[in-house]
Coordinates of C-alpha atoms in Angstrom, one line a residue:
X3 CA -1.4 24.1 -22.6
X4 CA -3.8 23.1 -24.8
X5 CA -7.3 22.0 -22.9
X6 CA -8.5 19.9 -25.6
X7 CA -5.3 17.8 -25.8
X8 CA -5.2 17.0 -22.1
X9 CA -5.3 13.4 -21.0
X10 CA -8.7 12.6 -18.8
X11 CA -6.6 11.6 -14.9
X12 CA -5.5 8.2 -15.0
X13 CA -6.2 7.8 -10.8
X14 CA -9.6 9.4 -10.3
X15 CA -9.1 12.6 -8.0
X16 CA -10.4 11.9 -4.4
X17 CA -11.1 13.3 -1.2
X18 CA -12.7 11.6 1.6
X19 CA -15.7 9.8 0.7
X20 CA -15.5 10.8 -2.9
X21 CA -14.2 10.7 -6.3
X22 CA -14.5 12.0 -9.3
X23 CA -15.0 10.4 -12.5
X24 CA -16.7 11.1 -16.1
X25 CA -20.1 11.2 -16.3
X26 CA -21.7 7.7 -17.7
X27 CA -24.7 6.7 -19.5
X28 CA -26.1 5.1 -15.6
X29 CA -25.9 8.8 -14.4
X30 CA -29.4 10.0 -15.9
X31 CA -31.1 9.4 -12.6
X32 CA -28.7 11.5 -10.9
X33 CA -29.0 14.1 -13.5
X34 CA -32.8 14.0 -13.5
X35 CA -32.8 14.3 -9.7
X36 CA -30.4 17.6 -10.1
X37 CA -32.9 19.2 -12.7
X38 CA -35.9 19.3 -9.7
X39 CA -33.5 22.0 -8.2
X40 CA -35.2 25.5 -9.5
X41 CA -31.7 27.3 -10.1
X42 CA -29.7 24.9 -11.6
X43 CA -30.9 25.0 -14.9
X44 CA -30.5 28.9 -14.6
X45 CA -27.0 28.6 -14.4
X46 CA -25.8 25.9 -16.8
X47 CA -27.4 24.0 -19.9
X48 CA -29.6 21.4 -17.7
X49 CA -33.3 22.1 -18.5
X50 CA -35.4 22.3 -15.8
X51 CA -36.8 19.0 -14.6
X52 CA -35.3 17.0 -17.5
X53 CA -36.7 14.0 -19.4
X54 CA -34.6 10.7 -19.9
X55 CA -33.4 11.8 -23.4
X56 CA -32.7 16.1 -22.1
X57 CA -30.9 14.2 -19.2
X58 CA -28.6 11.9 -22.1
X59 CA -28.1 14.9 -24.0
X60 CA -26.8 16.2 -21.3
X61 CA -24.4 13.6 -20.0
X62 CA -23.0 13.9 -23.8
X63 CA -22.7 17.3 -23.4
X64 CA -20.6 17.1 -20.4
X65 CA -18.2 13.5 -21.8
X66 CA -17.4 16.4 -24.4
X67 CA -16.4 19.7 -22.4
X68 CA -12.7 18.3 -22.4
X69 CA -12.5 18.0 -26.4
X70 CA -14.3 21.4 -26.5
X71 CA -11.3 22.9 -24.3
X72 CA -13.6 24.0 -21.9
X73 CA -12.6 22.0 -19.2
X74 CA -13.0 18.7 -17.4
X75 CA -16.9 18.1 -16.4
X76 CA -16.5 15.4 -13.9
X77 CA -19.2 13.3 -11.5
X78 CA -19.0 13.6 -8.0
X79 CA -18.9 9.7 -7.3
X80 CA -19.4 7.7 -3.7
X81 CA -16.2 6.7 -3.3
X82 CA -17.7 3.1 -1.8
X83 CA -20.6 2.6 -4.4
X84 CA -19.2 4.9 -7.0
X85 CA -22.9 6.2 -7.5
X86 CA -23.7 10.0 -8.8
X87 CA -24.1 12.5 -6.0
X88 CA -23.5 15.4 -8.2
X89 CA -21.4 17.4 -10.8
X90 CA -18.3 19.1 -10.7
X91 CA -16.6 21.6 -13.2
X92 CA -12.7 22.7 -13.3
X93 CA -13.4 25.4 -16.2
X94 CA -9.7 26.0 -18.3
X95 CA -11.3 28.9 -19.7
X96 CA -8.5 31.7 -18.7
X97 CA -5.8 29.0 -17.7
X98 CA -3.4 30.9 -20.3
X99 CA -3.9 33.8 -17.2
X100 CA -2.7 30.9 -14.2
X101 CA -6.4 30.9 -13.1
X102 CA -9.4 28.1 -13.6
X103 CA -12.9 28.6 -12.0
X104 CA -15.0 25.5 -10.2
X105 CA -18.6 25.1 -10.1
X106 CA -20.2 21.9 -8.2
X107 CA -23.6 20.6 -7.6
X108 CA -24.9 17.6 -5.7
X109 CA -28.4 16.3 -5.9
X110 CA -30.9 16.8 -3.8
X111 CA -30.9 13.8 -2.8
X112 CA -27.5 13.2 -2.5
X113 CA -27.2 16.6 -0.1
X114 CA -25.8 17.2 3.3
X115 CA -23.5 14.6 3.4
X116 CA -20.4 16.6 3.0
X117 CA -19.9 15.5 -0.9
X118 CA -19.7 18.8 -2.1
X119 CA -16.8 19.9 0.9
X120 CA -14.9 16.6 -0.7
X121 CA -15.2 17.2 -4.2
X122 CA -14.1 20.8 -4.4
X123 CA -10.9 19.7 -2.0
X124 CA -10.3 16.4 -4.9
X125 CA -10.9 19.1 -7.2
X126 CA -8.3 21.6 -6.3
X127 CA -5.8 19.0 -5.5
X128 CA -6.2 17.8 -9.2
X129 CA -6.1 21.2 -10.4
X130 CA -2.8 21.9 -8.4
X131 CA -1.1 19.4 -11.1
X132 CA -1.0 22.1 -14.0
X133 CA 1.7 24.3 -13.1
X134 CA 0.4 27.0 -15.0
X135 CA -2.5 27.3 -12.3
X136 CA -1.6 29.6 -9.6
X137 CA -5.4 30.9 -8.4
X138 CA -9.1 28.4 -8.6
X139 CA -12.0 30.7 -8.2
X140 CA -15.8 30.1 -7.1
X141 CA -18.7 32.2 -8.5
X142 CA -21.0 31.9 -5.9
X143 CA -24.2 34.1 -5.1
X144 CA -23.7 35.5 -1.5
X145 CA -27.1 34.4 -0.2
X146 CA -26.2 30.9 -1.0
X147 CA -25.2 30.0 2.6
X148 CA -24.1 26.4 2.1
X149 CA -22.5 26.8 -1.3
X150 CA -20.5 29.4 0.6
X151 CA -19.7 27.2 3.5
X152 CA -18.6 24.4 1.0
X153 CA -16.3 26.7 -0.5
X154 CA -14.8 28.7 3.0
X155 CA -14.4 25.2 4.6
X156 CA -12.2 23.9 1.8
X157 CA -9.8 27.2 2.0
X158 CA -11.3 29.4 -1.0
X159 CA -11.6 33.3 0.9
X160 CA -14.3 35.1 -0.3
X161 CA -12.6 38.6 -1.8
X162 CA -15.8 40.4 -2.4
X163 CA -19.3 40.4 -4.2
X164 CA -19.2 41.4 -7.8
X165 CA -22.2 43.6 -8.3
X166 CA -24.9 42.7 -11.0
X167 CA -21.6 40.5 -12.4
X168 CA -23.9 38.0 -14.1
X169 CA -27.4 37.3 -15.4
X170 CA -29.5 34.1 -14.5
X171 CA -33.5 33.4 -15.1
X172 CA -33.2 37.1 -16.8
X173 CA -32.5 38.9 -13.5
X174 CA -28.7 40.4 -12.6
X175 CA -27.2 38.7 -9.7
X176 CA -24.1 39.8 -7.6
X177 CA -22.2 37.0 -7.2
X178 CA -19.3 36.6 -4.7
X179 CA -15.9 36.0 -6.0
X180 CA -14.3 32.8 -3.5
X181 CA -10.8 32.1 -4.3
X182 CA -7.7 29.4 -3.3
X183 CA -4.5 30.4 -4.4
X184 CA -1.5 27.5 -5.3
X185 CA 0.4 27.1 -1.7
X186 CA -3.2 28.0 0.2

């Protein structure tokens, strides 16, 4: 499969009270709002508390990760109102290997409404139409309590914590390796 070939889904990928879409030129507030967390920009290429024009730059950034071959950089979308709650990525990175890794966000103020439970099960059932995928896996550092509930409640087991596996803000971090496999 070639990444940067593949089409963007015709019928957006859904899961209770969301979708998932690309992200738009109307998304900078949502993108703004996500740059007030203090570890997001740590772990991607959103500066911390983004401008208008850092948050742009970054919506282009992400309408591109498909061409790239990255993967597909989707919005995590109100299924009603279609507004941002968040971001979502299914990274094709080692797809040749049958696996793909997810990584979501929602905004602060889009939080604790279940969107990010939704959008990784909309995820994985999009992800489940490349064959070549048997196994989606979650980075996720172990003392992030409701990233790992997000992930255990939509069927991804934890396996175990990956000691010093990845720097962020220049300090090692274990991260815990959450994973779904096809048939799960």
């Amino acid at each position: 499969m070639d990444v940067s070939s593949l089409p963007w889904p015709t019928t957006r990928p859904a899961h209770g009270g969301v979708e998932l879409r690309e992200f738009r030129t109307e998304d900078v507030a949502m993108v703004r709002d996500l740059a007030t967390d203090p570890y997001l920009p740590l772990i991607g290429t959103l500066p911390a508390r983004a401008d208008e024009a850092e948050a742009r730059n970054y919506i282009h950034r992400q309408r591109g990760r498909l061409a790239e071959g990255v993967g597909f950089s989707f919005v995590i979308a109100d299924a009603d109102t279609d507004a941002a709650l968040g971001g979502l990525g299914l990274w094709l990175r080692n797809h040749q290997q049958g696996r793909a890794s997810v990584g979501y966000s929602v905004a602060p103020r889009a939080r604790g409404r279940g969107a990010a439970g939704d959008a990784l099960l909309a995820v994985t059932g999009f992800a489940w139409t490349f064959p070549e995928l048997f196994r989606l896996e979650a980075f996720i550092e172990p003392d992030n309590r409701a990233s790992v509930r997000t992930a255990e409640a939509a069927g991804y087991t934890c396996e175990g914590v990956l000691r010093s596996y990845m720097e962020l803000g220049g300090t090692r971090r274990d991260m815990s390796v959450h994973a779904r496999l096809r048939g799960e």
